[in-house]
Structures are given as C-alpha cells and as structure tokens.
PDB file of C-alpha atoms and ligand atoms in Angstrom:
ATOM      1  CA  UNK R   1     117.916-161.008 169.714  1.00  0.00           C
ATOM      2  CA  UNK R   2     119.598-162.651 172.703  1.00  0.00           C
ATOM      3  CA  UNK R   3     118.484-161.556 176.160  1.00  0.00           C
ATOM      4  CA  UNK R   4     121.185-159.266 177.566  1.00  0.00           C
ATOM      5  CA  UNK R   5     122.658-159.771 181.028  1.00  0.00           C
ATOM      6  CA  UNK R   6     124.814-157.816 183.440  1.00  0.00           C
ATOM      7  CA  UNK R   7     127.748-159.844 184.771  1.00  0.00           C
ATOM      8  CA  UNK R   8     129.231-158.385 187.936  1.00  0.00           C
ATOM      9  CA  UNK R   9     132.235-159.236 190.095  1.00  0.00           C
ATOM     10  CA  UNK R  10     134.590-157.544 192.550  1.00  0.00           C
ATOM     11  CA  UNK R  11     138.248-157.109 191.613  1.00  0.00           C
ATOM     12  CA  UNK R  12     140.761-155.478 193.996  1.00  0.00           C
ATOM     13  CA  UNK R  13     137.897-153.921 195.978  1.00  0.00           C
ATOM     14  CA  UNK R  14     136.240-152.427 192.887  1.00  0.00           C
ATOM     15  CA  UNK R  15     133.066-153.590 191.164  1.00  0.00           C
ATOM     16  CA  UNK R  16     133.653-154.664 187.551  1.00  0.00           C
ATOM     17  CA  UNK R  17     130.673-155.227 185.332  1.00  0.00           C
ATOM     18  CA  UNK R  18     129.982-156.325 181.775  1.00  0.00           C
ATOM     19  CA  UNK R  19     126.895-155.919 179.613  1.00  0.00           C
ATOM     20  CA  UNK R  20     126.735-159.084 177.541  1.00  0.00           C
ATOM     21  CA  UNK R  21     124.332-159.254 174.626  1.00  0.00           C
ATOM     22  CA  UNK R  22     125.381-162.120 172.421  1.00  0.00           C
ATOM     23  CA  UNK R  23     125.994-165.797 173.014  1.00  0.00           C
ATOM     24  CA  UNK R  24     129.549-167.118 172.572  1.00  0.00           C
ATOM     25  CA  UNK R  25     132.647-166.124 174.498  1.00  0.00           C
ATOM     26  CA  UNK R  26     133.059-162.926 176.506  1.00  0.00           C
ATOM     27  CA  UNK R  27     136.675-161.866 177.085  1.00  0.00           C
ATOM     28  CA  UNK R  28     137.155-160.046 180.396  1.00  0.00           C
ATOM     29  CA  UNK R  29     140.178-158.918 182.441  1.00  0.00           C
ATOM     30  CA  UNK R  30     139.402-161.860 184.720  1.00  0.00           C
ATOM     31  CA  UNK R  31     139.191-164.573 182.106  1.00  0.00           C
ATOM     32  CA  UNK R  32     136.890-165.821 179.368  1.00  0.00           C
ATOM     33  CA  UNK R  33     133.208-166.470 180.106  1.00  0.00           C
ATOM     34  CA  UNK R  34     131.253-168.996 178.041  1.00  0.00           C
ATOM     35  CA  UNK R  35     127.943-167.162 177.622  1.00  0.00           C
ATOM     36  CA  UNK R  36     126.232-170.308 176.318  1.00  0.00           C
ATOM     37  CA  UNK R  37     126.286-171.496 179.952  1.00  0.00           C
ATOM     38  CA  UNK R  38     123.746-168.736 180.723  1.00  0.00           C
ATOM     39  CA  UNK R  39     121.037-170.959 179.243  1.00  0.00           C
ATOM     40  CA  UNK R  40     121.212-173.134 182.382  1.00  0.00           C
ATOM     41  CA  UNK R  41     121.269-170.176 184.816  1.00  0.00           C
ATOM     42  CA  UNK R  42     118.760-167.713 186.263  1.00  0.00           C
ATOM     43  CA  UNK R  43     119.193-164.102 187.328  1.00  0.00           C
ATOM     44  CA  UNK R  44     120.950-164.052 190.710  1.00  0.00           C
ATOM     45  CA  UNK R  45     122.984-167.200 189.887  1.00  0.00           C
ATOM     46  CA  UNK R  46     126.707-167.015 189.227  1.00  0.00           C
ATOM     47  CA  UNK R  47     128.851-167.967 186.247  1.00  0.00           C
ATOM     48  CA  UNK R  48     132.639-168.566 186.311  1.00  0.00           C
ATOM     49  CA  UNK R  49     135.318-167.413 183.883  1.00  0.00           C
ATOM     50  CA  UNK R  50     137.940-169.971 182.750  1.00  0.00           C
ATOM     51  CA  UNK R  51     140.225-168.491 185.451  1.00  0.00           C
ATOM     52  CA  UNK R  52     137.654-169.265 188.138  1.00  0.00           C
ATOM     53  CA  UNK R  53     136.380-165.713 188.777  1.00  0.00           C
ATOM     54  CA  UNK R  54     132.735-165.784 189.804  1.00  0.00           C
ATOM     55  CA  UNK R  55     130.303-163.273 188.242  1.00  0.00           C
ATOM     56  CA  UNK R  56     126.766-162.614 189.496  1.00  0.00           C
ATOM     57  CA  UNK R  57     124.168-162.597 186.709  1.00  0.00           C
ATOM     58  CA  UNK R  58     121.774-159.642 186.855  1.00  0.00           C
ATOM     59  CA  UNK R  59     118.813-158.635 184.723  1.00  0.00           C
ATOM     60  CA  UNK R  60     119.550-155.319 182.967  1.00  0.00           C
ATOM     61  CA  UNK R  61     117.292-152.426 183.984  1.00  0.00           C
ATOM     62  CA  UNK R  62     116.834-148.974 182.412  1.00  0.00           C
ATOM     63  CA  UNK R  63     119.925-147.421 184.128  1.00  0.00           C
ATOM     64  CA  UNK R  64     122.057-150.205 182.573  1.00  0.00           C
ATOM     65  CA  UNK R  65     120.656-149.327 179.149  1.00  0.00           C
ATOM     66  CA  UNK R  66     121.611-145.682 179.812  1.00  0.00           C
ATOM     67  CA  UNK R  67     125.202-146.857 180.442  1.00  0.00           C
ATOM     68  CA  UNK R  68     125.572-149.546 177.781  1.00  0.00           C
ATOM     69  CA  UNK R  69     123.054-149.057 174.960  1.00  0.00           C
ATOM     70  CA  UNK R  70     124.291-147.724 171.615  1.00  0.00           C
ATOM     71  CA  UNK R  71     123.781-143.973 171.265  1.00  0.00           C
ATOM     72  CA  UNK R  72     122.893-141.770 168.314  1.00  0.00           C
ATOM     73  CA  UNK R  73     123.193-138.608 170.368  1.00  0.00           C
ATOM     74  CA  UNK R  74     123.045-137.399 173.937  1.00  0.00           C
ATOM     75  CA  UNK R  75     120.394-139.319 175.874  1.00  0.00           C
ATOM     76  CA  UNK R  76     118.536-137.665 178.710  1.00  0.00           C
ATOM     77  CA  UNK R  77     120.237-138.158 182.086  1.00  0.00           C
ATOM     78  CA  UNK R  78     118.468-140.352 184.664  1.00  0.00           C
ATOM     79  CA  UNK R  79     118.359-137.378 187.095  1.00  0.00           C
ATOM     80  CA  UNK R  80     116.281-135.402 184.593  1.00  0.00           C
ATOM     81  CA  UNK R  81     114.137-138.411 183.703  1.00  0.00           C
ATOM     82  CA  UNK R  82     113.401-138.779 187.431  1.00  0.00           C
ATOM     83  CA  UNK R  83     112.083-135.218 187.541  1.00  0.00           C
ATOM     84  CA  UNK R  84     109.717-135.972 184.648  1.00  0.00           C
ATOM     85  CA  UNK R  85     108.441-139.192 186.224  1.00  0.00           C
ATOM     86  CA  UNK R  86     107.921-137.679 189.674  1.00  0.00           C
ATOM     87  CA  UNK R  87     106.293-134.449 188.506  1.00  0.00           C
ATOM     88  CA  UNK R  88     103.900-136.086 186.041  1.00  0.00           C
ATOM     89  CA  UNK R  89     103.026-138.954 188.412  1.00  0.00           C
ATOM     90  CA  UNK R  90     103.566-141.349 185.502  1.00  0.00           C
ATOM     91  CA  UNK R  91     101.738-144.614 186.178  1.00  0.00           C
ATOM     92  CA  UNK R  92     100.946-147.997 184.664  1.00  0.00           C
ATOM     93  CA  UNK R  93      97.713-146.906 182.935  1.00  0.00           C
ATOM     94  CA  UNK R  94      99.303-143.889 181.220  1.00  0.00           C
ATOM     95  CA  UNK R  95      99.702-143.422 177.469  1.00  0.00           C
ATOM     96  CA  UNK R  96     102.754-141.287 176.605  1.00  0.00           C
ATOM     97  CA  UNK R  97     103.711-139.325 173.491  1.00  0.00           C
ATOM     98  CA  UNK R  98     107.498-138.763 173.262  1.00  0.00           C
ATOM     99  CA  UNK R  99     109.759-136.905 170.781  1.00  0.00           C
ATOM    100  CA  UNK R 100     112.476-137.061 169.598  1.00  0.00           C
ATOM    101  CA  UNK R 101     113.330-140.641 170.232  1.00  0.00           C
ATOM    102  CA  UNK R 102     117.121-140.236 169.856  1.00  0.00           C
ATOM    103  CA  UNK R 103     118.777-143.283 171.455  1.00  0.00           C
ATOM    104  CA  UNK R 104     115.448-144.105 173.085  1.00  0.00           C
ATOM    105  CA  UNK R 105     116.687-143.873 176.667  1.00  0.00           C
ATOM    106  CA  UNK R 106     113.889-141.633 177.945  1.00  0.00           C
ATOM    107  CA  UNK R 107     111.346-143.809 176.084  1.00  0.00           C
ATOM    108  CA  UNK R 108     112.810-146.913 177.800  1.00  0.00           C
ATOM    109  CA  UNK R 109     112.409-145.417 181.288  1.00  0.00           C
ATOM    110  CA  UNK R 110     108.867-144.274 180.401  1.00  0.00           C
ATOM    111  CA  UNK R 111     108.002-147.619 178.787  1.00  0.00           C
ATOM    112  CA  UNK R 112     109.049-149.469 181.947  1.00  0.00           C
ATOM    113  CA  UNK R 113     106.281-147.671 183.855  1.00  0.00           C
ATOM    114  CA  UNK R 114     103.555-146.592 181.420  1.00  0.00           C
ATOM    115  CA  UNK R 115     101.074-148.756 179.530  1.00  0.00           C
ATOM    116  CA  UNK R 116     102.178-147.451 176.134  1.00  0.00           C
ATOM    117  CA  UNK R 117     104.704-145.025 174.662  1.00  0.00           C
ATOM    118  CA  UNK R 118     104.475-143.594 171.130  1.00  0.00           C
ATOM    119  CA  UNK R 119     107.800-142.002 170.172  1.00  0.00           C
ATOM    120  CA  UNK R 120     108.616-139.949 167.062  1.00  0.00           C
ATOM    121  CA  UNK R 121     112.071-139.604 165.475  1.00  0.00           C
ATOM    122  CA  UNK R 122     112.690-137.289 162.528  1.00  0.00           C
ATOM    123  CA  UNK R 123     115.946-138.950 161.400  1.00  0.00           C
ATOM    124  CA  UNK R 124     115.259-142.344 159.888  1.00  0.00           C
ATOM    125  CA  UNK R 125     118.914-143.398 160.281  1.00  0.00           C
ATOM    126  CA  UNK R 126     118.586-143.063 164.088  1.00  0.00           C
ATOM    127  CA  UNK R 127     115.540-145.297 164.296  1.00  0.00           C
ATOM    128  CA  UNK R 128     117.303-148.656 163.957  1.00  0.00           C
ATOM    129  CA  UNK R 129     119.516-147.966 166.996  1.00  0.00           C
ATOM    130  CA  UNK R 130     116.478-146.960 169.071  1.00  0.00           C
ATOM    131  CA  UNK R 131     114.597-150.055 167.883  1.00  0.00           C
ATOM    132  CA  UNK R 132     117.524-152.265 168.947  1.00  0.00           C
ATOM    133  CA  UNK R 133     117.669-150.520 172.328  1.00  0.00           C
ATOM    134  CA  UNK R 134     113.946-151.151 172.897  1.00  0.00           C
ATOM    135  CA  UNK R 135     114.617-154.825 172.093  1.00  0.00           C
ATOM    136  CA  UNK R 136     117.517-154.946 174.569  1.00  0.00           C
ATOM    137  CA  UNK R 137     115.219-153.422 177.202  1.00  0.00           C
ATOM    138  CA  UNK R 138     112.689-156.180 176.478  1.00  0.00           C
ATOM    139  CA  UNK R 139     109.915-153.624 175.976  1.00  0.00           C
ATOM    140  CA  UNK R 140     107.114-154.261 173.491  1.00  0.00           C
ATOM    141  CA  UNK R 141     104.891-151.322 174.553  1.00  0.00           C
ATOM    142  CA  UNK R 142     106.960-148.670 172.725  1.00  0.00           C
ATOM    143  CA  UNK R 143     105.775-147.728 169.238  1.00  0.00           C
ATOM    144  CA  UNK R 144     108.506-146.033 167.210  1.00  0.00           C
ATOM    145  CA  UNK R 145     107.237-143.736 164.449  1.00  0.00           C
ATOM    146  CA  UNK R 146     109.142-141.820 161.803  1.00  0.00           C
ATOM    147  CA  UNK R 147     108.250-138.146 161.458  1.00  0.00           C
ATOM    148  CA  UNK R 148     108.565-134.532 162.503  1.00  0.00           C
ATOM    149  CA  UNK R 149     106.550-134.190 165.712  1.00  0.00           C
ATOM    150  CA  UNK R 150     105.788-130.528 164.886  1.00  0.00           C
ATOM    151  CA  UNK R 151     103.894-131.798 161.821  1.00  0.00           C
ATOM    152  CA  UNK R 152     102.667-135.194 163.031  1.00  0.00           C
ATOM    153  CA  UNK R 153     101.022-133.881 166.210  1.00  0.00           C
ATOM    154  CA  UNK R 154      98.515-131.950 164.091  1.00  0.00           C
ATOM    155  CA  UNK R 155      97.134-135.141 162.517  1.00  0.00           C
ATOM    156  CA  UNK R 156      97.011-137.293 165.665  1.00  0.00           C
ATOM    157  CA  UNK R 157      93.581-138.675 166.558  1.00  0.00           C
ATOM    158  CA  UNK R 158      94.816-140.270 169.820  1.00  0.00           C
ATOM    159  CA  UNK R 159      95.018-138.699 173.268  1.00  0.00           C
ATOM    160  CA  UNK R 160      97.788-139.041 175.838  1.00  0.00           C
ATOM    161  CA  UNK R 161      98.259-138.636 179.590  1.00  0.00           C
ATOM    162  CA  UNK R 162     101.840-137.348 179.313  1.00  0.00           C
ATOM    163  CA  UNK R 163     103.794-135.719 176.461  1.00  0.00           C
ATOM    164  CA  UNK R 164     107.607-135.479 176.631  1.00  0.00           C
ATOM    165  CA  UNK R 165     109.557-133.271 174.220  1.00  0.00           C
ATOM    166  CA  UNK R 166     113.353-133.386 173.866  1.00  0.00           C
ATOM    167  CA  UNK R 167     113.799-131.563 170.557  1.00  0.00           C
ATOM    168  CA  UNK R 168     115.258-128.163 169.735  1.00  0.00           C
ATOM    169  CA  UNK R 169     112.019-127.080 168.045  1.00  0.00           C
ATOM    170  CA  UNK R 170     109.724-128.095 170.937  1.00  0.00           C
ATOM    171  CA  UNK R 171     108.140-124.609 171.066  1.00  0.00           C
ATOM    172  CA  UNK R 172     106.582-125.269 167.627  1.00  0.00           C
ATOM    173  CA  UNK R 173     104.839-128.371 169.018  1.00  0.00           C
ATOM    174  CA  UNK R 174     103.392-126.716 172.133  1.00  0.00           C
ATOM    175  CA  UNK R 175     100.379-124.960 170.459  1.00  0.00           C
ATOM    176  CA  UNK R 176      99.002-128.405 169.490  1.00  0.00           C
ATOM    177  CA  UNK R 177      99.636-130.115 172.852  1.00  0.00           C
ATOM    178  CA  UNK R 178      96.232-129.296 174.470  1.00  0.00           C
ATOM    179  CA  UNK R 179      94.451-131.058 171.584  1.00  0.00           C
ATOM    180  CA  UNK R 180      96.151-134.415 172.227  1.00  0.00           C
ATOM    181  CA  UNK R 181      96.349-134.384 176.037  1.00  0.00           C
ATOM    182  CA  UNK R 182      93.616-135.765 178.258  1.00  0.00           C
ATOM    183  CA  UNK R 183      92.266-133.132 180.692  1.00  0.00           C
ATOM    184  CA  UNK R 184      94.697-132.953 183.631  1.00  0.00           C
ATOM    185  CA  UNK R 185      97.507-134.371 181.493  1.00  0.00           C
ATOM    186  CA  UNK R 186     101.112-133.207 181.644  1.00  0.00           C
ATOM    187  CA  UNK R 187     103.642-131.835 179.176  1.00  0.00           C
ATOM    188  CA  UNK R 188     107.360-132.151 180.050  1.00  0.00           C
ATOM    189  CA  UNK R 189     109.959-130.323 177.940  1.00  0.00           C
ATOM    190  CA  UNK R 190     113.749-130.626 178.206  1.00  0.00           C
ATOM    191  CA  UNK R 191     115.754-127.477 177.351  1.00  0.00           C
ATOM    192  CA  UNK R 192     119.566-127.349 177.592  1.00  0.00           C
ATOM    193  CA  UNK R 193     119.767-123.523 177.680  1.00  0.00           C
ATOM    194  CA  UNK R 194     118.029-120.695 179.571  1.00  0.00           C
ATOM    195  CA  UNK R 195     117.048-119.125 176.240  1.00  0.00           C
ATOM    196  CA  UNK R 196     115.266-122.308 175.142  1.00  0.00           C
ATOM    197  CA  UNK R 197     113.563-122.719 178.520  1.00  0.00           C
ATOM    198  CA  UNK R 198     112.284-119.116 178.215  1.00  0.00           C
ATOM    199  CA  UNK R 199     111.018-119.795 174.687  1.00  0.00           C
ATOM    200  CA  UNK R 200     109.207-122.896 175.983  1.00  0.00           C
ATOM    201  CA  UNK R 201     107.628-120.927 178.849  1.00  0.00           C
ATOM    202  CA  UNK R 202     106.441-118.228 176.429  1.00  0.00           C
ATOM    203  CA  UNK R 203     104.924-120.846 174.104  1.00  0.00           C
ATOM    204  CA  UNK R 204     103.202-122.573 177.056  1.00  0.00           C
ATOM    205  CA  UNK R 205     101.800-119.294 178.424  1.00  0.00           C
ATOM    206  CA  UNK R 206      99.969-118.804 175.081  1.00  0.00           C
ATOM    207  CA  UNK R 207      98.055-122.093 175.608  1.00  0.00           C
ATOM    208  CA  UNK R 208      95.254-122.822 178.099  1.00  0.00           C
ATOM    209  CA  UNK R 209      97.640-124.221 180.728  1.00  0.00           C
ATOM    210  CA  UNK R 210      96.717-124.520 184.416  1.00  0.00           C
ATOM    211  CA  UNK R 211     100.135-124.979 186.128  1.00  0.00           C
ATOM    212  CA  UNK R 212     103.705-124.615 184.937  1.00  0.00           C
ATOM    213  CA  UNK R 213     107.112-124.992 186.619  1.00  0.00           C
ATOM    214  CA  UNK R 214     110.700-125.099 185.334  1.00  0.00           C
ATOM    215  CA  UNK R 215     113.231-127.126 187.331  1.00  0.00           C
ATOM    216  CA  UNK R 216     116.962-127.719 187.246  1.00  0.00           C
ATOM    217  CA  UNK R 217     118.171-130.769 189.168  1.00  0.00           C
ATOM    218  CA  UNK R 218     121.623-130.805 190.722  1.00  0.00           C
ATOM    219  CA  UNK R 219     122.840-134.297 191.579  1.00  0.00           C
ATOM    220  CA  UNK R 220     125.747-134.810 193.983  1.00  0.00           C
ATOM    221  CA  UNK R 221     127.262-138.247 194.500  1.00  0.00           C
ATOM    222  CA  UNK R 222     128.802-138.762 197.945  1.00  0.00           C
ATOM    223  CA  UNK R 223     132.325-140.158 197.983  1.00  0.00           C
ATOM    224  CA  UNK R 224     133.404-142.433 200.872  1.00  0.00           C
ATOM    225  CA  UNK R 225     137.178-142.761 201.242  1.00  0.00           C
ATOM    226  CA  UNK R 226     139.618-143.472 204.089  1.00  0.00           C
ATOM    227  CA  UNK R 227     140.369-139.732 204.200  1.00  0.00           C
ATOM    228  CA  UNK R 228     136.752-138.783 204.686  1.00  0.00           C
ATOM    229  CA  UNK R 229     133.248-138.508 203.344  1.00  0.00           C
ATOM    230  CA  UNK R 230     132.145-135.647 201.099  1.00  0.00           C
ATOM    231  CA  UNK R 231     130.399-134.822 197.827  1.00  0.00           C
ATOM    232  CA  UNK R 232     132.430-136.243 194.956  1.00  0.00           C
ATOM    233  CA  UNK R 233     134.728-133.696 193.313  1.00  0.00           C
ATOM    234  CA  UNK R 234     134.000-135.147 189.879  1.00  0.00           C
ATOM    235  CA  UNK R 235     130.327-134.701 189.139  1.00  0.00           C
ATOM    236  CA  UNK R 236     127.820-134.099 186.390  1.00  0.00           C
ATOM    237  CA  UNK R 237     127.324-130.353 186.071  1.00  0.00           C
ATOM    238  CA  UNK R 238     124.464-128.690 184.243  1.00  0.00           C
ATOM    239  CA  UNK R 239     122.470-130.840 181.829  1.00  0.00           C
ATOM    240  CA  UNK R 240     119.187-129.075 181.178  1.00  0.00           C
ATOM    241  CA  UNK R 241     115.995-127.528 182.487  1.00  0.00           C
ATOM    242  CA  UNK R 242     112.758-129.460 182.693  1.00  0.00           C
ATOM    243  CA  UNK R 243     109.543-127.501 182.218  1.00  0.00           C
ATOM    244  CA  UNK R 244     106.404-129.266 183.394  1.00  0.00           C
ATOM    245  CA  UNK R 245     103.005-127.933 182.378  1.00  0.00           C
ATOM    246  CA  UNK R 246      99.566-129.264 183.288  1.00  0.00           C
ATOM    247  CA  UNK R 247      96.461-128.846 181.107  1.00  0.00           C
TER     248      UNK R 247
HETATM  249  C1  LIG X   1     118.515-135.022 172.377  1.00  0.00           C
HETATM  250  S1  LIG X   1     117.920-136.264 171.334  1.00  0.00           S
HETATM  251  C2  LIG X   1     116.690-137.086 172.288  1.00  0.00           C
HETATM  252  C3  LIG X   1     117.287-138.042 173.270  1.00  0.00           C
HETATM  253  C4  LIG X   1     116.260-138.939 173.900  1.00  0.00           C
HETATM  254  N1  LIG X   1     115.328-138.196 174.729  1.00  0.00           N
HETATM  255  C5  LIG X   1     116.958-140.005 174.726  1.00  0.00           C
HETATM  256  O1  LIG X   1     116.820-139.993 175.985  1.00  0.00           O
HETATM  257  O2  LIG X   1     117.652-140.870 174.149  1.00  0.00           O
HETATM  258  C6  LIG X   1     116.924-135.381 170.194  1.00  0.00           C
HETATM  259  C7  LIG X   1     116.364-136.251 169.077  1.00  0.00           C
HETATM  260  O3  LIG X   1     115.230-135.594 168.528  1.00  0.00           O
HETATM  261  C8  LIG X   1     115.217-135.763 167.137  1.00  0.00           C
HETATM  262  N2  LIG X   1     114.390-134.663 166.622  1.00  0.00           N
HETATM  263  C9  LIG X   1     114.745-133.351 166.496  1.00  0.00           C
HETATM  264  N3  LIG X   1     113.697-132.630 166.045  1.00  0.00           N
HETATM  265  C10 LIG X   1     112.658-133.511 165.915  1.00  0.00           C
HETATM  266  C11 LIG X   1     111.297-133.371 165.490  1.00  0.00           C
HETATM  267  N4  LIG X   1     110.810-132.190 165.128  1.00  0.00           N
HETATM  268  N5  LIG X   1     110.501-134.482 165.452  1.00  0.00           N
HETATM  269  C12 LIG X   1     110.996-135.693 165.826  1.00  0.00           C
HETATM  270  N6  LIG X   1     112.283-135.887 166.218  1.00  0.00           N
HETATM  271  C13 LIG X   1     113.097-134.806 166.274  1.00  0.00           C
HETATM  272  C14 LIG X   1     116.680-135.706 166.760  1.00  0.00           C
HETATM  273  O4  LIG X   1     116.930-136.296 165.509  1.00  0.00           O
HETATM  274  C15 LIG X   1     117.334-136.461 167.937  1.00  0.00           C
HETATM  275  O5  LIG X   1     117.450-137.823 167.641  1.00  0.00           O
END
C-alpha cells in the first residue's frame, strides 16, 4: 500500500484538503497534482498542481483517518475516544482488548498510544475495510481477530490493561471482563442510549468492580466571524454515553 498524505492549501480564505492514497494523478479544484513527485518530498514540503497552486504535504494522523477512512458503520467520535483515553490513562506499555472493530477508528486511536491492541469483529465482511484502515494508519501493533467477543472472551488466556466495548451486546461480555483484566485495569463501554447505559451499569455492578462512572461529553466548536464570536450553531449533538469501570 502507498503511504497516504494530506495535501492542504488555502482557497478564497478557506482551507481545502485532500487525502491522497495512491500514486498517479490527483484531480483537485485547483489543478492536477502529480503524486509521483511525492517520492522526492518530505512531510512539511510543498507540491504544486499544474495550475501552480501550492499544497503543503502533511502526515495523516488518527483524526484524518476518522474523516477520510472507508467506513463499514458509524465510527466512534473523537470526543468520545478522548474520554476513554483520558479516563483510562492509556499509555505506551498498555495492552488493549477492543470490540467490535467496525471501521477500526477507535482501534487506530488506541493503537497510536498503546503497545498492542487486539480487536474482535463478528462480521467477516467488515474486516477487510478495518485491515486497510490499519494499513493507512501505518500501525502494525493492531491484531484483528474474527469472532463474537461474548464467546471469545471466555477462552482468552491473555490479560489486558484496558478493554473497550462498542457493541450492542456489551452487557453479555461484562461478566468475563475481570478474568482478562490486570488488577487496576479499566473497562470502557460505549452506549448510544440511556437504556443501554443502564443495562451496562447493572451488569458492571454484578462484578467485583471498584469504581464506575458514566459520562456524556458535549463538544461545542467556537465560530469566529466578522459579526461576532460564539458557539457554532451547527454542532454534533448526542452521540453516546461512556461508562468507565475499574477493577
Ligand atoms: C459501532 S461499530 C464499532 C465502531 C468502532 N468502535 C469504530 O470506532 O470504528 C460496532 C461493530 O461491532 C461489531 N460487533 C457487534 N457485536 C459484536 C460482537 N459480539 N463481537 C464482535 N464484534 C461485534 C459490529 O459488526 C460492528 O462492526
């Protein structure tokens, strides 16, 4: 696979960017870019379209993958991923168990920090997209496994520092979580609805948990215009609740 790049320029006061994966020609509103020229450039250099527009070359990071990677379903939003990372204290020596993989966006953010991520996806047809996304992210520390986490967790002979669950049946997995978490490890569960969050809390309360919290994160972008400065009127509303439990 080619190494992807972000190509960024300013047009009429607005930032325009392109996520380029393949070699060859990239057609943009500001002319054609010969991507083969990237071989002689580094990140931070510029490349010109045939119309002379200059684009800065940037290395894609996880938020770019969230925007541009192929999706098999709804990926977790960066604001919710941030809550998981900050509340579990995820660090470079951590081993993470994740399910379901979906488009692999959460696994990519986790893989960029942790030592290793093992991620389970029940639908085999979704796995190829996730595998490609891990390749685009340049991550080799994510192990993608096929299977139903509610079944697979029972046979695991590994232990993890953090477990992340983004599946509708997460409550069925929770009874087995203490067996595969290191002491002091964290479980983080994403639930789109109050009812699911309540079901998760009830399942957690039946285990030997030490601490548990459920959080909703509201993100407000600030808009700066000539008329004034205020929270943007178009914003992401509710996404989900994150329940964090420590064992
Ligand atoms: C909402 S998506 C996960 C999105 C992912 N966190 C991301 O950021 O891209 C849920 C995924 O879980 C998978 N799934 C559902 N139940 C599962 C289970 N029991 N075991 C493994 N995967 C499961 C679904 O097929 C789907 O791809």
